[in-house]
mmCIF file of C-alpha atoms and ligand atoms in Angstrom:
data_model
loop_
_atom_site.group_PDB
_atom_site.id
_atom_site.type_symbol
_atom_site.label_atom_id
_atom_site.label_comp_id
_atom_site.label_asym_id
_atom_site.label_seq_id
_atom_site.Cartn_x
_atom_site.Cartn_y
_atom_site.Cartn_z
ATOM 1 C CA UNK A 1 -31.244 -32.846 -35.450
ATOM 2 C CA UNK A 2 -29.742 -30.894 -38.258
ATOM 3 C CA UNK A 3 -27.267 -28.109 -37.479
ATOM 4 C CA UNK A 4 -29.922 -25.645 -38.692
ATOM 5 C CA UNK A 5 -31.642 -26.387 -36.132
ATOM 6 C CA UNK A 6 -29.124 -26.391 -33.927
ATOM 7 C CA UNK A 7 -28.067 -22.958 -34.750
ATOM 8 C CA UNK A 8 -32.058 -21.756 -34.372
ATOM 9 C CA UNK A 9 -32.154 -23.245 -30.756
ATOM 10 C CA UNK A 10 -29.464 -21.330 -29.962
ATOM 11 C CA UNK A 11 -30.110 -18.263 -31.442
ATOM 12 C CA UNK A 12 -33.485 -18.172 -29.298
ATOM 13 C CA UNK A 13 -31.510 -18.676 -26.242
ATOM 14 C CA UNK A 14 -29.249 -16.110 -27.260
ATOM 15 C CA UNK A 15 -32.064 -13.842 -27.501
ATOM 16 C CA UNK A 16 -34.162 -14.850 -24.648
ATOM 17 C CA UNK A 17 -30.980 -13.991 -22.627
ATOM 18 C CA UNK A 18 -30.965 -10.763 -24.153
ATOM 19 C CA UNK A 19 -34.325 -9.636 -23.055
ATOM 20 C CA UNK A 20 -34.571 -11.222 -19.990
ATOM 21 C CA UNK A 21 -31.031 -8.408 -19.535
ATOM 22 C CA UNK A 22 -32.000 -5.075 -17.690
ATOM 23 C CA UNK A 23 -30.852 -2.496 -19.842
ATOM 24 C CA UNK A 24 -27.107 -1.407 -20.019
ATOM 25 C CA UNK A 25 -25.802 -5.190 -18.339
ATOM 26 C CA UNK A 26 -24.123 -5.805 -21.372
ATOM 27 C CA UNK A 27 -21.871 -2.436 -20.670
ATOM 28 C CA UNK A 28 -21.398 -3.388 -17.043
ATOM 29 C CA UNK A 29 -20.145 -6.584 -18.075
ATOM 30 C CA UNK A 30 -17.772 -5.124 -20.593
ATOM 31 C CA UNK A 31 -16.737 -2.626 -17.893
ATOM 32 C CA UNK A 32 -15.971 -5.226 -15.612
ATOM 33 C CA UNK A 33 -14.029 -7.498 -17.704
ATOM 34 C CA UNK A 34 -11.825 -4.664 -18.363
ATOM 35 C CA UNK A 35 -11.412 -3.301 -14.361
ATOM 36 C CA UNK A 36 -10.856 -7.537 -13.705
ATOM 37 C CA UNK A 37 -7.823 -6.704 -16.038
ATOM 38 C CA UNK A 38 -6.586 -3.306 -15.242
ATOM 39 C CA UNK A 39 -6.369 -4.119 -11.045
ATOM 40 C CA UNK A 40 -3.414 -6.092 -11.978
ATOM 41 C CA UNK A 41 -1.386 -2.950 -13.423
ATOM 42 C CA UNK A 42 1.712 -1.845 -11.905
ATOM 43 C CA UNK A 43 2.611 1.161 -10.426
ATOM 44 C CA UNK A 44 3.940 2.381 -13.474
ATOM 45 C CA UNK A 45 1.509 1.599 -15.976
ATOM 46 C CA UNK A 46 -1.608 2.239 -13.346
ATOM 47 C CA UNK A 47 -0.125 6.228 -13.665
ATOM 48 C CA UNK A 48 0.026 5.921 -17.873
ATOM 49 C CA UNK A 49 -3.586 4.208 -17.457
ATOM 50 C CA UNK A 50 -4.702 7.066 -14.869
ATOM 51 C CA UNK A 51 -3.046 10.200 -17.102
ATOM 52 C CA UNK A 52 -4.590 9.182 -20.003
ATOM 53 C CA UNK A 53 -8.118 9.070 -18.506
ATOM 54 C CA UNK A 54 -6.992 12.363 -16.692
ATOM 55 C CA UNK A 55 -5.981 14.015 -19.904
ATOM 56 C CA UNK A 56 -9.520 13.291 -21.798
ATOM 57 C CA UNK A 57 -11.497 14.153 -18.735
ATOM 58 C CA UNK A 58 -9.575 17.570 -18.316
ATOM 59 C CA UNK A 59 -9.700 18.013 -21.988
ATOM 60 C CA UNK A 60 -13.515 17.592 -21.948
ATOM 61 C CA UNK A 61 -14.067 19.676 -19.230
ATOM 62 C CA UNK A 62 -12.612 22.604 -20.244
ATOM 63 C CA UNK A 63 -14.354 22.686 -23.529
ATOM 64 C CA UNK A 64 -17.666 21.495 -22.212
ATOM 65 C CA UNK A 65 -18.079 22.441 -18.789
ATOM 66 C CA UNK A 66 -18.516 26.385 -17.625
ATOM 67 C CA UNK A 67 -16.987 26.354 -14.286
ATOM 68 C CA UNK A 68 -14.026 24.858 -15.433
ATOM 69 C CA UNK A 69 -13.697 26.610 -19.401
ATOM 70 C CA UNK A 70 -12.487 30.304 -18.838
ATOM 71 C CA UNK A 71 -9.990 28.702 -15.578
ATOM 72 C CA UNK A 72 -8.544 25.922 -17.141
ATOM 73 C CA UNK A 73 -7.829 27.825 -20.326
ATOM 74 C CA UNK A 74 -5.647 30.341 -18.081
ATOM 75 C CA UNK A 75 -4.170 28.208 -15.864
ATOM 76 C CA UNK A 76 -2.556 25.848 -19.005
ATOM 77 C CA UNK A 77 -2.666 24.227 -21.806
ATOM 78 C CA UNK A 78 -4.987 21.557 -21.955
ATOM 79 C CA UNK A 79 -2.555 19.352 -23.573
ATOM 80 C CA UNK A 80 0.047 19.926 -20.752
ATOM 81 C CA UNK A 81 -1.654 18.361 -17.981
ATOM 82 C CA UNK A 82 0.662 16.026 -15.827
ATOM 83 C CA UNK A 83 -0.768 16.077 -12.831
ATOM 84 C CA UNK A 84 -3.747 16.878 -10.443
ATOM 85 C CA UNK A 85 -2.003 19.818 -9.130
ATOM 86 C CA UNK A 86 -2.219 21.940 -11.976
ATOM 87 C CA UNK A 87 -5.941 22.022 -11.659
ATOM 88 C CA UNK A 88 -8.033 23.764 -8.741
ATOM 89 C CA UNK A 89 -9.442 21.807 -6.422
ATOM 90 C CA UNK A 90 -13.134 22.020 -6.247
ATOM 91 C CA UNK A 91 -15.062 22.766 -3.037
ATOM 92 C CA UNK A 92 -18.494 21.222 -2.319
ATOM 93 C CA UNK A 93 -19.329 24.160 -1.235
ATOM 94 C CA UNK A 94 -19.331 26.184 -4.354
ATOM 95 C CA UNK A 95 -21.002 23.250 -6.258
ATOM 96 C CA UNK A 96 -24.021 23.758 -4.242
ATOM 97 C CA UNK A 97 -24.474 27.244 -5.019
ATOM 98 C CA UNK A 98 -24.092 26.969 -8.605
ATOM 99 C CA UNK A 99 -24.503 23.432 -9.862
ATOM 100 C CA UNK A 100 -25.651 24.414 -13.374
ATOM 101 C CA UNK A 101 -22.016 25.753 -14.215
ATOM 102 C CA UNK A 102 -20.492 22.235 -13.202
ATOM 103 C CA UNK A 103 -22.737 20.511 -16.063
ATOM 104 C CA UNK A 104 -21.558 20.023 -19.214
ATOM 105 C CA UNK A 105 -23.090 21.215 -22.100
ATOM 106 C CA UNK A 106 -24.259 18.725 -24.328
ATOM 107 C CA UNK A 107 -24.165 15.726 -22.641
ATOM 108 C CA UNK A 108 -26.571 12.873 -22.004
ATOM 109 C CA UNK A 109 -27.947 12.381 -18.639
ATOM 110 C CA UNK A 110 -28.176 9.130 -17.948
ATOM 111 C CA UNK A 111 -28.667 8.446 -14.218
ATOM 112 C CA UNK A 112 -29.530 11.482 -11.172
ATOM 113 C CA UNK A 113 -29.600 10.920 -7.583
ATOM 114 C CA UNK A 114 -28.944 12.561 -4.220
ATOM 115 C CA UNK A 115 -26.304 12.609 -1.997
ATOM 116 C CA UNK A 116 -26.952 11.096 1.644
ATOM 117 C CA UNK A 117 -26.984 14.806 3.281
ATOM 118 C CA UNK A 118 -24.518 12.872 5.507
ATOM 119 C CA UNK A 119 -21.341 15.253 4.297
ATOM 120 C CA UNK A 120 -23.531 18.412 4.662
ATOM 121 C CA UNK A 121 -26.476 19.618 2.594
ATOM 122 C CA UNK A 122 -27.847 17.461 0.157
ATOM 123 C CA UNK A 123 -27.389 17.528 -3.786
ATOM 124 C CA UNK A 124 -28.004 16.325 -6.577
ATOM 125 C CA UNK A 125 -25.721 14.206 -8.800
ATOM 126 C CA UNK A 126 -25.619 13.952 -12.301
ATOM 127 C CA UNK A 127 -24.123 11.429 -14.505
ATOM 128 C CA UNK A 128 -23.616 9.975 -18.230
ATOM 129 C CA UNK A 129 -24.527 6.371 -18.531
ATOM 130 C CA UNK A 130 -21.615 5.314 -19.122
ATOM 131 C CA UNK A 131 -20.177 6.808 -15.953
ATOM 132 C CA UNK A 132 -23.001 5.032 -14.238
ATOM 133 C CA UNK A 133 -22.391 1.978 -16.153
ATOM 134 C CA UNK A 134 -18.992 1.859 -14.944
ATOM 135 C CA UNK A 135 -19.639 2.611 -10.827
ATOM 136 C CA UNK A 136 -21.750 -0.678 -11.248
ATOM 137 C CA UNK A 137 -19.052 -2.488 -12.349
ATOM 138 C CA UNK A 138 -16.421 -1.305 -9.933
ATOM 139 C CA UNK A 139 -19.183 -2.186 -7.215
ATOM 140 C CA UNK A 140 -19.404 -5.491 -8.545
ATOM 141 C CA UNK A 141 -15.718 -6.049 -8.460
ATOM 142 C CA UNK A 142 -14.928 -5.131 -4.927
ATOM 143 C CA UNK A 143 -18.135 -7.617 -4.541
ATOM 144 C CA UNK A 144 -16.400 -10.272 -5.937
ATOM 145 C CA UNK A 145 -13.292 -9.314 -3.738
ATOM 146 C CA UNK A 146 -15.361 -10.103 -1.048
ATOM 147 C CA UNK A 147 -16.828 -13.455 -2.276
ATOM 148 C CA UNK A 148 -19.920 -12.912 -4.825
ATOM 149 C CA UNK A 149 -20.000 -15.096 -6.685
ATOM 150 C CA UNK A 150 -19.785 -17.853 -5.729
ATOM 151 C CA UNK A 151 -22.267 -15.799 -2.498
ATOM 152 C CA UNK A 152 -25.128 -14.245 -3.527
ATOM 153 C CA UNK A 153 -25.592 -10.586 -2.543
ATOM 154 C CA UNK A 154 -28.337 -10.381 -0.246
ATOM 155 C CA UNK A 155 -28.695 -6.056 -0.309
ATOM 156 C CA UNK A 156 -30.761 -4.189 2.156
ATOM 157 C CA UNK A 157 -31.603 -0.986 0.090
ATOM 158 C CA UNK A 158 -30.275 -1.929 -3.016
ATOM 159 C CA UNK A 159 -26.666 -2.821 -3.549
ATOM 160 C CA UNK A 160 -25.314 1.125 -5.120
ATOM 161 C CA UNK A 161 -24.823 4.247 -3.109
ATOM 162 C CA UNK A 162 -27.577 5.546 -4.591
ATOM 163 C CA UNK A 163 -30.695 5.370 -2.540
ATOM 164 C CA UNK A 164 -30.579 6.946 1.133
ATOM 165 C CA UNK A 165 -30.539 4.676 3.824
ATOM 166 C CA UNK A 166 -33.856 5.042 6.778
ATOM 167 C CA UNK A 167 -34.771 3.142 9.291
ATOM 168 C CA UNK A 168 -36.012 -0.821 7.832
ATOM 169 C CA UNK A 169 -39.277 -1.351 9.367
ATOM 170 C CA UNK A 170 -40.466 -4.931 10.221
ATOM 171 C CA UNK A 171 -41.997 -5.875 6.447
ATOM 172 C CA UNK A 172 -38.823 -4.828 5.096
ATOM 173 C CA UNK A 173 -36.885 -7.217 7.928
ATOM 174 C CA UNK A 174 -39.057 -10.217 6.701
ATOM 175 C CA UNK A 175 -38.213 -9.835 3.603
ATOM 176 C CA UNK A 176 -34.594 -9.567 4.038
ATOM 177 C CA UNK A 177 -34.990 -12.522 6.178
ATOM 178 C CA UNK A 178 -36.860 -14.306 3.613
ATOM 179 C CA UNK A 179 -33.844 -13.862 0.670
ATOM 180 C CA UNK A 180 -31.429 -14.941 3.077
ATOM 181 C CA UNK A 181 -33.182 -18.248 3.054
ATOM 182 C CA UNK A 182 -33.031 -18.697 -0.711
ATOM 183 C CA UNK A 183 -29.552 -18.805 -1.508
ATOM 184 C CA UNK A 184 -26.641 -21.390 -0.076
ATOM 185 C CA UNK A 185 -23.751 -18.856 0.257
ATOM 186 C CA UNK A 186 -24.464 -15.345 1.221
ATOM 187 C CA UNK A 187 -22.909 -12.153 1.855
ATOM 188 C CA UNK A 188 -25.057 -9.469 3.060
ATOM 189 C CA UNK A 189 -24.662 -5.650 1.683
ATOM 190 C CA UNK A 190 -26.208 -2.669 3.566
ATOM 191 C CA UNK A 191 -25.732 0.844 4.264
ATOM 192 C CA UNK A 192 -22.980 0.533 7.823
ATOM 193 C CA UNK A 193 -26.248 2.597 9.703
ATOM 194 C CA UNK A 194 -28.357 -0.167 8.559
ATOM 195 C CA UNK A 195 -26.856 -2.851 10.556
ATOM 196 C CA UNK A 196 -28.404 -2.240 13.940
ATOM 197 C CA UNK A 197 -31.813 -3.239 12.690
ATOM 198 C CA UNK A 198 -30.518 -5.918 10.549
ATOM 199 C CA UNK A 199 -28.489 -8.041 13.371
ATOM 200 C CA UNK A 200 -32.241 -8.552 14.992
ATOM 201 C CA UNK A 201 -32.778 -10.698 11.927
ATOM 202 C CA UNK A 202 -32.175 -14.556 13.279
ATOM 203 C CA UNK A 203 -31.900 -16.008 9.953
ATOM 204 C CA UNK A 204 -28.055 -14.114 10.039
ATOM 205 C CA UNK A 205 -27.139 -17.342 12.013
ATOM 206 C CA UNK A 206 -27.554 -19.902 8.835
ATOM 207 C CA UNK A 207 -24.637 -21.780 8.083
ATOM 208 C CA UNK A 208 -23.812 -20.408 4.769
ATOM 209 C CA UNK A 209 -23.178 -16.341 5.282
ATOM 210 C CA UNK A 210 -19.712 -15.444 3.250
ATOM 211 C CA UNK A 211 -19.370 -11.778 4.960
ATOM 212 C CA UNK A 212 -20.790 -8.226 5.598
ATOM 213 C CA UNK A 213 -20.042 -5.700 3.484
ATOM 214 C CA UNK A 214 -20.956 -2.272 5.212
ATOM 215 C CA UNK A 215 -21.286 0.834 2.434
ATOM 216 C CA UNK A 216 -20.511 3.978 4.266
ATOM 217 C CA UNK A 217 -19.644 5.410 7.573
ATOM 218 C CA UNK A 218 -20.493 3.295 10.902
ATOM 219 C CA UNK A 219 -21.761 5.730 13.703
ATOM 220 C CA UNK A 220 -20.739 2.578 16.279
ATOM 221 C CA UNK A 221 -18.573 -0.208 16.474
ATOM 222 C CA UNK A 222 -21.746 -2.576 16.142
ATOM 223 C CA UNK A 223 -20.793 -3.963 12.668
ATOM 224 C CA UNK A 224 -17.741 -4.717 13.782
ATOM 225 C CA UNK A 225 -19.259 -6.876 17.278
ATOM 226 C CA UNK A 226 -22.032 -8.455 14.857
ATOM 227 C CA UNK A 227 -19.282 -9.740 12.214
ATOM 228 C CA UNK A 228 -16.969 -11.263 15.166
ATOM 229 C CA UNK A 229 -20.426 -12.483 16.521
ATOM 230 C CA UNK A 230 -21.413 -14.499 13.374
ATOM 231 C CA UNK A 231 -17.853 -15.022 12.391
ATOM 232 C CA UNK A 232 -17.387 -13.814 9.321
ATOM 233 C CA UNK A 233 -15.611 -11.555 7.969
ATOM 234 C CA UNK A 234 -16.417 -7.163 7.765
ATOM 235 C CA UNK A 235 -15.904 -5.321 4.583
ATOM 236 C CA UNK A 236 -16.263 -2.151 4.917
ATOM 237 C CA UNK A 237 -16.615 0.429 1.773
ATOM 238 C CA UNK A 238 -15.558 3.935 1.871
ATOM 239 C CA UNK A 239 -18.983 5.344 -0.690
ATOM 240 C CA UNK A 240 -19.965 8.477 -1.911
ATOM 241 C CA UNK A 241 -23.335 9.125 -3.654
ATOM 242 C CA UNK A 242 -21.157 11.156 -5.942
ATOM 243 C CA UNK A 243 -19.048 8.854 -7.648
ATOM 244 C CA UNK A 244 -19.940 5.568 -5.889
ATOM 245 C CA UNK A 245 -16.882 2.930 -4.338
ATOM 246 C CA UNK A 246 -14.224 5.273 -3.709
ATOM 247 C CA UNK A 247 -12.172 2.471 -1.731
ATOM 248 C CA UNK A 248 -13.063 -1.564 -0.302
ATOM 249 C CA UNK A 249 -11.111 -4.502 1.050
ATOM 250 C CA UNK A 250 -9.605 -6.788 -1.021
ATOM 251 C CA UNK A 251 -10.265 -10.824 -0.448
ATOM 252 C CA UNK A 252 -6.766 -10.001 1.972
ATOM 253 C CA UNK A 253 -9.102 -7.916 3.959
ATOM 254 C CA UNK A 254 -6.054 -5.714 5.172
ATOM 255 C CA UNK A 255 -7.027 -1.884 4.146
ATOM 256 C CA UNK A 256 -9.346 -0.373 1.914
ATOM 257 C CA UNK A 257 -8.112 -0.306 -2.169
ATOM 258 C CA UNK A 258 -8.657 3.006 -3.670
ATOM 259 C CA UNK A 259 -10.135 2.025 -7.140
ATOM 260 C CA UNK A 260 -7.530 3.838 -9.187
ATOM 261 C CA UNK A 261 -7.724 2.498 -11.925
ATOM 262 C CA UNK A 262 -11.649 4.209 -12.204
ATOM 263 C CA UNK A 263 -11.278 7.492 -9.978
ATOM 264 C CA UNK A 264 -8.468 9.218 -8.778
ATOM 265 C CA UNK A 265 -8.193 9.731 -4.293
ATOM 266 C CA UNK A 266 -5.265 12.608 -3.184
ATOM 267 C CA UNK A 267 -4.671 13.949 -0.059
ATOM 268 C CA UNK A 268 -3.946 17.195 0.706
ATOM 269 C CA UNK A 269 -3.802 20.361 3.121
ATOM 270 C CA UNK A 270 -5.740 23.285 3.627
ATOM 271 C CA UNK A 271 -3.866 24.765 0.057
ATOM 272 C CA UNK A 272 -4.395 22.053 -2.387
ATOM 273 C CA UNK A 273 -0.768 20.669 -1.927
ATOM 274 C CA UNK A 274 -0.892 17.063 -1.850
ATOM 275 C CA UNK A 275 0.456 15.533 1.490
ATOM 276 C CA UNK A 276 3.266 12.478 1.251
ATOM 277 C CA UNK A 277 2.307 9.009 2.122
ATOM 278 C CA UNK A 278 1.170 8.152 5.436
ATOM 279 C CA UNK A 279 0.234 11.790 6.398
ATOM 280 C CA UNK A 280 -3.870 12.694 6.986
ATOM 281 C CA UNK A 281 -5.340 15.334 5.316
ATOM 282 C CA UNK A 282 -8.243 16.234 2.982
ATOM 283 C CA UNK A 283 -9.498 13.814 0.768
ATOM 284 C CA UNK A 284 -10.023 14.714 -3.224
ATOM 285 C CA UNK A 285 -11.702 12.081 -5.799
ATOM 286 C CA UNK A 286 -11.770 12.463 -9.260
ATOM 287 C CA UNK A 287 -13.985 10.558 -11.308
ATOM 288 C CA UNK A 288 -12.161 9.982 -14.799
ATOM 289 C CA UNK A 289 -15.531 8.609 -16.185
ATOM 290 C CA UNK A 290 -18.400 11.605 -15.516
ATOM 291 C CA UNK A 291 -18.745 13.601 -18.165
ATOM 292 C CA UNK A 292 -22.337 15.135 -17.503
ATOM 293 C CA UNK A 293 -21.021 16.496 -14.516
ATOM 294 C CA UNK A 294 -17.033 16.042 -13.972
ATOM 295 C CA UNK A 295 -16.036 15.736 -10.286
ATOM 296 C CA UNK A 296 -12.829 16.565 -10.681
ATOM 297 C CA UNK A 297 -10.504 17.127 -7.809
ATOM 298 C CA UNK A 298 -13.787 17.310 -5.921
ATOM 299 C CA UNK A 299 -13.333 18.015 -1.806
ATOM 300 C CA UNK A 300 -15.344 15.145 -0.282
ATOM 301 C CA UNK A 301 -15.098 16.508 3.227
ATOM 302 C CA UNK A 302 -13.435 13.260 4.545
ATOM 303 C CA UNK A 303 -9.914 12.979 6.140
ATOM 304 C CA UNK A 304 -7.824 10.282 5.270
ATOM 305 C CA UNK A 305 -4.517 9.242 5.016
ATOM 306 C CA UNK A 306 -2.489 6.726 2.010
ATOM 307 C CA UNK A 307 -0.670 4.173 3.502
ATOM 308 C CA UNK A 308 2.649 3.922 2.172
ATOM 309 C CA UNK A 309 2.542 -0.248 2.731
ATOM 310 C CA UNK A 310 1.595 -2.061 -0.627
ATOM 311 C CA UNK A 311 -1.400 -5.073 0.045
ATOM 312 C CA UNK A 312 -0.045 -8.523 0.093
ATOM 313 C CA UNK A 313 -2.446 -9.430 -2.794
ATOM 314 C CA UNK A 314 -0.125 -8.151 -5.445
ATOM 315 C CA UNK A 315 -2.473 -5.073 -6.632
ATOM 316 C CA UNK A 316 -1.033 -1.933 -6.919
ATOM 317 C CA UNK A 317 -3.754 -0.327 -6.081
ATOM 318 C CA UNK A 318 -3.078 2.130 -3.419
ATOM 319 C CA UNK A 319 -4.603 1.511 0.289
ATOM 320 C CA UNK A 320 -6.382 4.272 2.188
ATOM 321 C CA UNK A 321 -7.340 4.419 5.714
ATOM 322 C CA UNK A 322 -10.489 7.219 6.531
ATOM 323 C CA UNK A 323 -9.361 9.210 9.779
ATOM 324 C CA UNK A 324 -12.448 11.271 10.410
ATOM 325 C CA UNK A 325 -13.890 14.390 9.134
ATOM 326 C CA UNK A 326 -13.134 18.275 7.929
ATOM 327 C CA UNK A 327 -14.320 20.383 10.584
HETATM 328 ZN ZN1 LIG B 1 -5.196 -6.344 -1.581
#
C-alpha cells in the first residue's frame, strides 16, 4: 500500500469523524482541554486567571449592555476593576421586569432556554455559543470527576440544566432501563426530583453502576437512601438554568467545587458586602463567559456558605456548601 494511499484512508476517517460530530464538539473539546488544565491553578494564579476574565466581561458589558452602560461608567473606570465589589449586584428580580436592557447589543444568540421556575418565576436565558459551548464542557468535567469515562452517562432528561424536569412516565422508565443495559460501567445523571421514579427501575441493581450524580435541589433525603442502597457513591450538583454547574464533587467526594476557574460564586449580606469564609449568606455567580446576556454578580436566591477548608485533591478550587434559601 503506498503512503498515498495511506494518507487518503486517513483523510476519509478524518472526515467521517467530522460529520458524524454534532455541531460545536470540536469547541467543547477545546474548552475542556483547557478547564482539565486550569483546575490545577493555585490560589494565586486562579485570581490573575479569574480578573482577567472579570476585566473583559466588565469591559464588555458596559459598552454593550444597557443596564449596566450609564452605571458602570459612573461608578469607575472600566479599566480599574479589581474586584466584584465595585460593581452592583444584580437582583433577579429586576431582570424579570426588564430583560431586554440585560442583552447586549450586537451579539449572537446562540442557545435560549428557561429557568426551572424552581427559584421563583420563570425566565428566559440567553446565551452566546461560546458561553454555551463552555457550560458543556465544565459539565463534562465534573462528569469525569465523578467517573465518565471510563462510565458511560446514562441521563434521564438530558445531561445539561437545560430542559425542566416532570414526572418520567413508564415509556420513558423503559427506556432508561433499556440504556442501562447497554453499557458495562455506568453512572446515572438526573434532575435530584427525578430520582423517586427512577429507583423503581430494577435494572439500577446491575453490577457495573459507577455513581449518581443528582443536578439540582433534592426535596427528600431519597437520593441519598437509594445511593447507600445500591452502594455507590452520590454526587450531587449545585445547577442553575442560568449559567449551568455552579459547584460538584470532586472524585474526593468531600464538598461541592465551585468552578472558578469558569464563573465566579460570592457570598454576601443583605448590602452586597461579601461575608468571610465559613459564614452563610446570599449567593452571587458570575458567569465570565456570557456575553449575550452577562450574569454578572447575579442574586441566585440560594444561601450558602465557603468553607474555609481546602479539598484533599490538591485543587484550589474553592468548596461551597448550599444552606437553604432567601426568604
Ligand atoms: Zn477536591
Amino acid at each position: 500500500v503506498s503512503s498515498e494511499a495511506h494518507l487518503r484512508h486517513d483523510s476519509v476517517h478524518l472526515i467521517g469523524d467530522l460529520l458524524r460530530r454534532p455541531s460545536g464538539a470540536i469547541e467543547v473539546d477545546r474548552f475542556l482541554d483547557e478547564y482539565e488544565a486550569s483546575q490545577w491553578l493555585d490560589e494565586r494564579r486562579l485570581r490573575e486567571h479569574q480578573l482577567a476574565g472579570l476585566r473583559r466581561l466588565v469591559w464588555h458589558t458596559a459598552q454593550h449592555v444597557p443596564r449596566f452602560a450609564g452605571e458602570m461608567a459612573r461608578r469607575m473606570p472600566v479599566s480599574g476593576v479589581v474586584s466584584l465589589e465595585d460593581l452592583p449586584v444584580q437582583r433577579a428580580v429586576e431582570r424579570r421586569r426588564r430583560p431586554e436592557a440585560f442583552v447586549a447589543e450586537g451579539v449572537a444568540v446562540g442557545v435560549q432556554r428557561c429557568t426551572a421556575g424552581t427559584r421563583g418565576p420563570r425566565q428566559q436565558v440567553i446565551m452566546n455559543p461560546e458561553a454555551h459551548a463552555r457550560q458543556i464542557a465544565v459539565r463534562r468535567r465534573v462528569e469525569r470527576w465523578a467517573g465518565a469515562p471510563p462510565a458511560r452517562v446514562v441521563a434521564a432528561w438530558g445531561r445539561d440544566a437545560s430542559r425542566e424536569p416532570r414526572p418520567l412516565d413508564h415509556e420513558q422508565l423503559d427506556a432508561f432501563a433499556y440504556a442501562l443495559g447497554l453499557a458495562r460501567t455506568v453512572l446515572v445523571s438526573a434532575p435530584a426530583s427525578s430520582y423517586r421514579a427512577l429507583s423503581t427501575v430494577s435494572e439500577l441493581q446491575r453490577v457495573g453502576l459507577r455513581g449518581l450524580i443528582a443536578r439540582g435541589e433534592q426535596s427528600d433525603g431519597a437520593i441519598a437512601t437509594l445511593a447507600e442502597r445500591l452502594g455507590v457513591p452520590l454526587y450531587s450538583w449545585y445547577i442553575a438554568a442560568e449559567v449551568g454547574v455552579i459547584a460538584a464533587p470532586c472524585e474526593r467526594a468531600v464538598g461541592l467545587h465551585v468552578q472558578a476557574d469558569h464563573l465566579l460564586v460570592e457570598v454576601v449580606d443583605e448590602h452586597g458586602r461579601p461575608l468571610p469564609d465559613g459564614e452563610s449568606g446570599r449567593i452571587l455567580v458570575t458567569d465570565l463567559h456570557n456575553e449575550a446576556a452577562p450574569y454578572l454578580r447575579h442574586e441566585l436566591g440560594d444561601i450558602g456558605r465557603l468553607l474555609p477548608d481546602r479539598c484533599p485533591c490538591g485543587r484550589a478550587l474553592p468548596l461551597l456548601e448550599l444552606v437553604g434559601r432567601c426568604t
